[in-house]
PDB file of C-alpha atoms in Angstrom:
ATOM      1  CA  UNK A   6     -33.498  31.195  10.517  1.00 56.00           C
ATOM      2  CA  UNK A   7     -32.756  27.514   9.330  1.00 62.00           C
ATOM      3  CA  UNK A   8     -34.622  24.915   9.616  1.00 72.00           C
ATOM      4  CA  UNK A   9     -31.657  22.451  10.783  1.00 75.00           C
ATOM      5  CA  UNK A  10     -28.999  23.025  12.440  1.00 75.00           C
ATOM      6  CA  UNK A  11     -25.530  21.160  11.886  1.00 76.00           C
ATOM      7  CA  UNK A  12     -24.230  17.701  13.094  1.00 78.00           C
ATOM      8  CA  UNK A  13     -21.761  17.660  15.862  1.00 77.00           C
ATOM      9  CA  UNK A  14     -19.077  15.767  14.899  1.00 76.00           C
ATOM     10  CA  UNK A  15     -19.113  11.650  16.840  1.00 83.00           C
ATOM     11  CA  UNK A  16     -16.366  11.304  19.644  1.00 87.00           C
ATOM     12  CA  UNK A  17     -12.833  10.998  19.171  1.00 88.00           C
ATOM     13  CA  UNK A  18     -13.153   7.317  19.610  1.00 90.00           C
ATOM     14  CA  UNK A  19     -15.778   6.623  17.332  1.00 91.00           C
ATOM     15  CA  UNK A  20     -13.710   9.168  14.420  1.00 90.00           C
ATOM     16  CA  UNK A  21     -10.622   7.124  14.870  1.00 92.00           C
ATOM     17  CA  UNK A  22     -11.926   4.344  15.110  1.00 95.00           C
ATOM     18  CA  UNK A  23     -12.020   3.390  10.847  1.00 94.00           C
ATOM     19  CA  UNK A  24      -8.024   5.003  10.811  1.00 95.00           C
ATOM     20  CA  UNK A  25      -6.926   3.449  13.393  1.00 96.00           C
ATOM     21  CA  UNK A  26      -8.268  -0.159  13.208  1.00 96.00           C
ATOM     22  CA  UNK A  27      -7.017   0.104   9.068  1.00 96.00           C
ATOM     23  CA  UNK A  28      -2.985   0.742  10.765  1.00 96.00           C
ATOM     24  CA  UNK A  29      -4.032  -1.754  12.880  1.00 97.00           C
ATOM     25  CA  UNK A  30      -4.503  -4.236  10.554  1.00 97.00           C
ATOM     26  CA  UNK A  31      -1.574  -3.308   8.355  1.00 96.00           C
ATOM     27  CA  UNK A  32       0.574  -3.203  11.122  1.00 96.00           C
ATOM     28  CA  UNK A  33      -0.368  -6.682  12.189  1.00 97.00           C
ATOM     29  CA  UNK A  34      -0.736  -8.184   8.090  1.00 96.00           C
ATOM     30  CA  UNK A  35       3.540  -6.921   8.281  1.00 95.00           C
ATOM     31  CA  UNK A  36       3.882  -8.584  11.307  1.00 96.00           C
ATOM     32  CA  UNK A  37       2.794 -11.360   9.962  1.00 95.00           C
ATOM     33  CA  UNK A  38       5.212 -11.136   6.673  1.00 95.00           C
ATOM     34  CA  UNK A  39       7.629 -10.438   8.699  1.00 94.00           C
ATOM     35  CA  UNK A  40       7.579 -13.585  11.571  1.00 95.00           C
ATOM     36  CA  UNK A  41       7.053 -15.523   7.729  1.00 95.00           C
ATOM     37  CA  UNK A  42      10.217 -15.211   6.080  1.00 93.00           C
ATOM     38  CA  UNK A  43       8.667 -15.642   2.215  1.00 93.00           C
ATOM     39  CA  UNK A  44      12.359 -16.588   0.943  1.00 89.00           C
ATOM     40  CA  UNK A  45      11.969 -19.773   2.579  1.00 89.00           C
ATOM     41  CA  UNK A  46       9.190 -21.576  -0.467  1.00 86.00           C
ATOM     42  CA  UNK A  47       6.339 -22.574   1.055  1.00 87.00           C
ATOM     43  CA  UNK A  48       4.829 -20.464   2.946  1.00 87.00           C
ATOM     44  CA  UNK A  49       2.952 -18.456   0.504  1.00 90.00           C
ATOM     45  CA  UNK A  50       1.731 -19.297  -3.401  1.00 90.00           C
ATOM     46  CA  UNK A  51       4.465 -18.352  -5.949  1.00 89.00           C
ATOM     47  CA  UNK A  52       2.597 -15.472  -8.856  1.00 90.00           C
ATOM     48  CA  UNK A  53       0.789 -17.490 -11.008  1.00 92.00           C
ATOM     49  CA  UNK A  54       2.096 -15.092 -13.890  1.00 92.00           C
ATOM     50  CA  UNK A  55       5.897 -15.940 -12.634  1.00 92.00           C
ATOM     51  CA  UNK A  56       4.863 -19.576 -12.492  1.00 92.00           C
ATOM     52  CA  UNK A  57       2.988 -19.846 -16.141  1.00 95.00           C
ATOM     53  CA  UNK A  58       5.111 -16.739 -18.128  1.00 94.00           C
ATOM     54  CA  UNK A  59       8.566 -16.126 -16.726  1.00 92.00           C
ATOM     55  CA  UNK A  60       7.646 -12.401 -15.829  1.00 93.00           C
ATOM     56  CA  UNK A  61       7.452  -9.907 -12.758  1.00 94.00           C
ATOM     57  CA  UNK A  62       4.223  -9.090 -12.027  1.00 93.00           C
ATOM     58  CA  UNK A  63       4.024  -5.267 -10.675  1.00 93.00           C
ATOM     59  CA  UNK A  64       3.940  -7.262  -6.868  1.00 93.00           C
ATOM     60  CA  UNK A  65       5.833  -9.958  -7.581  1.00 93.00           C
ATOM     61  CA  UNK A  66       8.881  -9.463  -5.244  1.00 93.00           C
ATOM     62  CA  UNK A  67       6.278  -7.855  -2.422  1.00 94.00           C
ATOM     63  CA  UNK A  68       6.279 -10.463   0.470  1.00 95.00           C
ATOM     64  CA  UNK A  69      10.175 -10.385   0.036  1.00 95.00           C
ATOM     65  CA  UNK A  70      10.077  -6.566   0.512  1.00 96.00           C
ATOM     66  CA  UNK A  71       7.393  -6.456   2.925  1.00 96.00           C
ATOM     67  CA  UNK A  72       9.145  -9.304   5.050  1.00 96.00           C
ATOM     68  CA  UNK A  73      12.648  -6.720   5.108  1.00 96.00           C
ATOM     69  CA  UNK A  74      10.945  -3.272   5.253  1.00 96.00           C
ATOM     70  CA  UNK A  75       9.874  -5.039   8.567  1.00 95.00           C
ATOM     71  CA  UNK A  76      13.210  -5.449   9.157  1.00 96.00           C
ATOM     72  CA  UNK A  77      14.075  -2.272   8.806  1.00 95.00           C
ATOM     73  CA  UNK A  78      16.606  -3.198   5.956  1.00 95.00           C
ATOM     74  CA  UNK A  79      15.508  -0.773   3.268  1.00 95.00           C
ATOM     75  CA  UNK A  80      18.293  -1.720   0.839  1.00 95.00           C
ATOM     76  CA  UNK A  81      16.678  -5.488   0.172  1.00 95.00           C
ATOM     77  CA  UNK A  82      13.275  -4.372   0.414  1.00 96.00           C
ATOM     78  CA  UNK A  83      14.605  -1.707  -2.364  1.00 94.00           C
ATOM     79  CA  UNK A  84      15.955  -3.918  -4.308  1.00 94.00           C
ATOM     80  CA  UNK A  85      13.004  -6.695  -4.078  1.00 94.00           C
ATOM     81  CA  UNK A  86      10.093  -4.822  -4.559  1.00 95.00           C
ATOM     82  CA  UNK A  87      11.065  -1.037  -5.122  1.00 95.00           C
ATOM     83  CA  UNK A  88       7.425   0.513  -6.369  1.00 96.00           C
ATOM     84  CA  UNK A  89       6.432  -1.924  -2.663  1.00 96.00           C
ATOM     85  CA  UNK A  90       8.999   0.806  -1.455  1.00 96.00           C
ATOM     86  CA  UNK A  91       6.744   4.325  -2.537  1.00 96.00           C
ATOM     87  CA  UNK A  92       3.453   2.251  -1.583  1.00 96.00           C
ATOM     88  CA  UNK A  93       4.084   2.303   1.510  1.00 96.00           C
ATOM     89  CA  UNK A  94       5.228   5.969   1.714  1.00 96.00           C
ATOM     90  CA  UNK A  95       2.128   6.628   0.258  1.00 95.00           C
ATOM     91  CA  UNK A  96       0.411   4.923   2.705  1.00 96.00           C
ATOM     92  CA  UNK A  97       2.215   6.023   5.210  1.00 96.00           C
ATOM     93  CA  UNK A  98       1.668   9.851   4.189  1.00 96.00           C
ATOM     94  CA  UNK A  99      -2.507   9.179   3.462  1.00 95.00           C
ATOM     95  CA  UNK A 100      -2.669   7.505   7.311  1.00 96.00           C
ATOM     96  CA  UNK A 101      -1.147  10.946   8.462  1.00 96.00           C
ATOM     97  CA  UNK A 102      -3.851  12.850   6.335  1.00 95.00           C
ATOM     98  CA  UNK A 103      -6.909  10.644   7.863  1.00 95.00           C
ATOM     99  CA  UNK A 104      -6.203  10.407  11.670  1.00 95.00           C
ATOM    100  CA  UNK A 105      -4.920  14.019  11.197  1.00 95.00           C
ATOM    101  CA  UNK A 106      -8.174  14.773   9.773  1.00 94.00           C
ATOM    102  CA  UNK A 107     -10.179  12.427  11.877  1.00 93.00           C
ATOM    103  CA  UNK A 108      -8.073  14.482  14.826  1.00 93.00           C
ATOM    104  CA  UNK A 109     -10.090  17.211  14.054  1.00 92.00           C
ATOM    105  CA  UNK A 110     -13.611  16.365  12.354  1.00 89.00           C
ATOM    106  CA  UNK A 111     -13.024  16.690   8.946  1.00 88.00           C
ATOM    107  CA  UNK A 112     -13.534  13.635   6.663  1.00 87.00           C
ATOM    108  CA  UNK A 113     -11.156  12.188   4.433  1.00 88.00           C
ATOM    109  CA  UNK A 114     -12.256  11.717   1.380  1.00 89.00           C
ATOM    110  CA  UNK A 115      -9.488  11.065  -2.190  1.00 86.00           C
ATOM    111  CA  UNK A 116     -11.154  11.000  -5.036  1.00 91.00           C
ATOM    112  CA  UNK A 117      -9.039  11.180  -8.206  1.00 91.00           C
ATOM    113  CA  UNK A 118      -9.531  12.269 -11.821  1.00 95.00           C
ATOM    114  CA  UNK A 119      -9.010   9.903 -14.434  1.00 96.00           C
ATOM    115  CA  UNK A 120      -5.412  11.507 -15.350  1.00 97.00           C
ATOM    116  CA  UNK A 121      -4.198  10.410 -12.429  1.00 95.00           C
ATOM    117  CA  UNK A 122      -6.336   7.018 -12.605  1.00 96.00           C
ATOM    118  CA  UNK A 123      -4.350   5.977 -16.100  1.00 97.00           C
ATOM    119  CA  UNK A 124      -1.105   7.511 -14.643  1.00 97.00           C
ATOM    120  CA  UNK A 125      -1.188   5.294 -11.549  1.00 95.00           C
ATOM    121  CA  UNK A 126      -1.535   2.394 -14.694  1.00 97.00           C
ATOM    122  CA  UNK A 127       1.375   3.805 -17.117  1.00 97.00           C
ATOM    123  CA  UNK A 128       3.818   3.900 -14.686  1.00 96.00           C
ATOM    124  CA  UNK A 129       2.831  -0.183 -13.352  1.00 96.00           C
ATOM    125  CA  UNK A 130       2.997  -0.907 -16.950  1.00 96.00           C
ATOM    126  CA  UNK A 131       6.141   0.684 -16.891  1.00 96.00           C
ATOM    127  CA  UNK A 132       7.490  -1.518 -13.938  1.00 95.00           C
ATOM    128  CA  UNK A 133       6.385  -4.631 -15.537  1.00 95.00           C
ATOM    129  CA  UNK A 134       7.543  -4.129 -18.490  1.00 95.00           C
ATOM    130  CA  UNK A 135      11.636  -2.278 -18.100  1.00 95.00           C
ATOM    131  CA  UNK A 136      11.475  -5.238 -14.529  1.00 94.00           C
ATOM    132  CA  UNK A 137      11.331  -8.285 -17.405  1.00 94.00           C
ATOM    133  CA  UNK A 138      13.839  -6.453 -19.507  1.00 94.00           C
ATOM    134  CA  UNK A 139      17.210  -7.679 -19.645  1.00 93.00           C
ATOM    135  CA  UNK A 140      18.546  -3.321 -18.813  1.00 92.00           C
ATOM    136  CA  UNK A 141      16.315  -3.268 -16.347  1.00 89.00           C
ATOM    137  CA  UNK A 142      17.031  -6.927 -14.191  1.00 88.00           C
ATOM    138  CA  UNK A 143      18.128  -4.207 -11.542  1.00 89.00           C
ATOM    139  CA  UNK A 144      14.616  -4.082 -10.590  1.00 89.00           C
ATOM    140  CA  UNK A 145      13.434  -8.189 -10.337  1.00 88.00           C
ATOM    141  CA  UNK A 146      12.440  -9.574  -7.660  1.00 87.00           C
TER     142      UNK A 146
END
């Protein structure tokens, strides 16, 4: 006979609070960027790396990409920052997984081995290098 009984999962509303709150915050951020156009100067700060070195960081063009994505223009979003658009897809997949697991009462644990972290760093570095070279001008915002 076990000394303790397993705890039942929390109620559904409690389990959905964090993923739905996260999704609401991201939707609100996209709504704001969709409303306040980053293509017009003065609304958002300039990337410090671009300002001081003239080089594009991996995030340069991300706000313009989010603005175009919020307006349904996937071609312009991809042209502003292709890596950001891939990130939107990854975020959507993680959100679906998180919501399904929350509904089923299974906690979401995302653990990445060091190999994945090094891979992500390599992709970010390669993206940054290529978009700053003449042959990678298509990846520049």
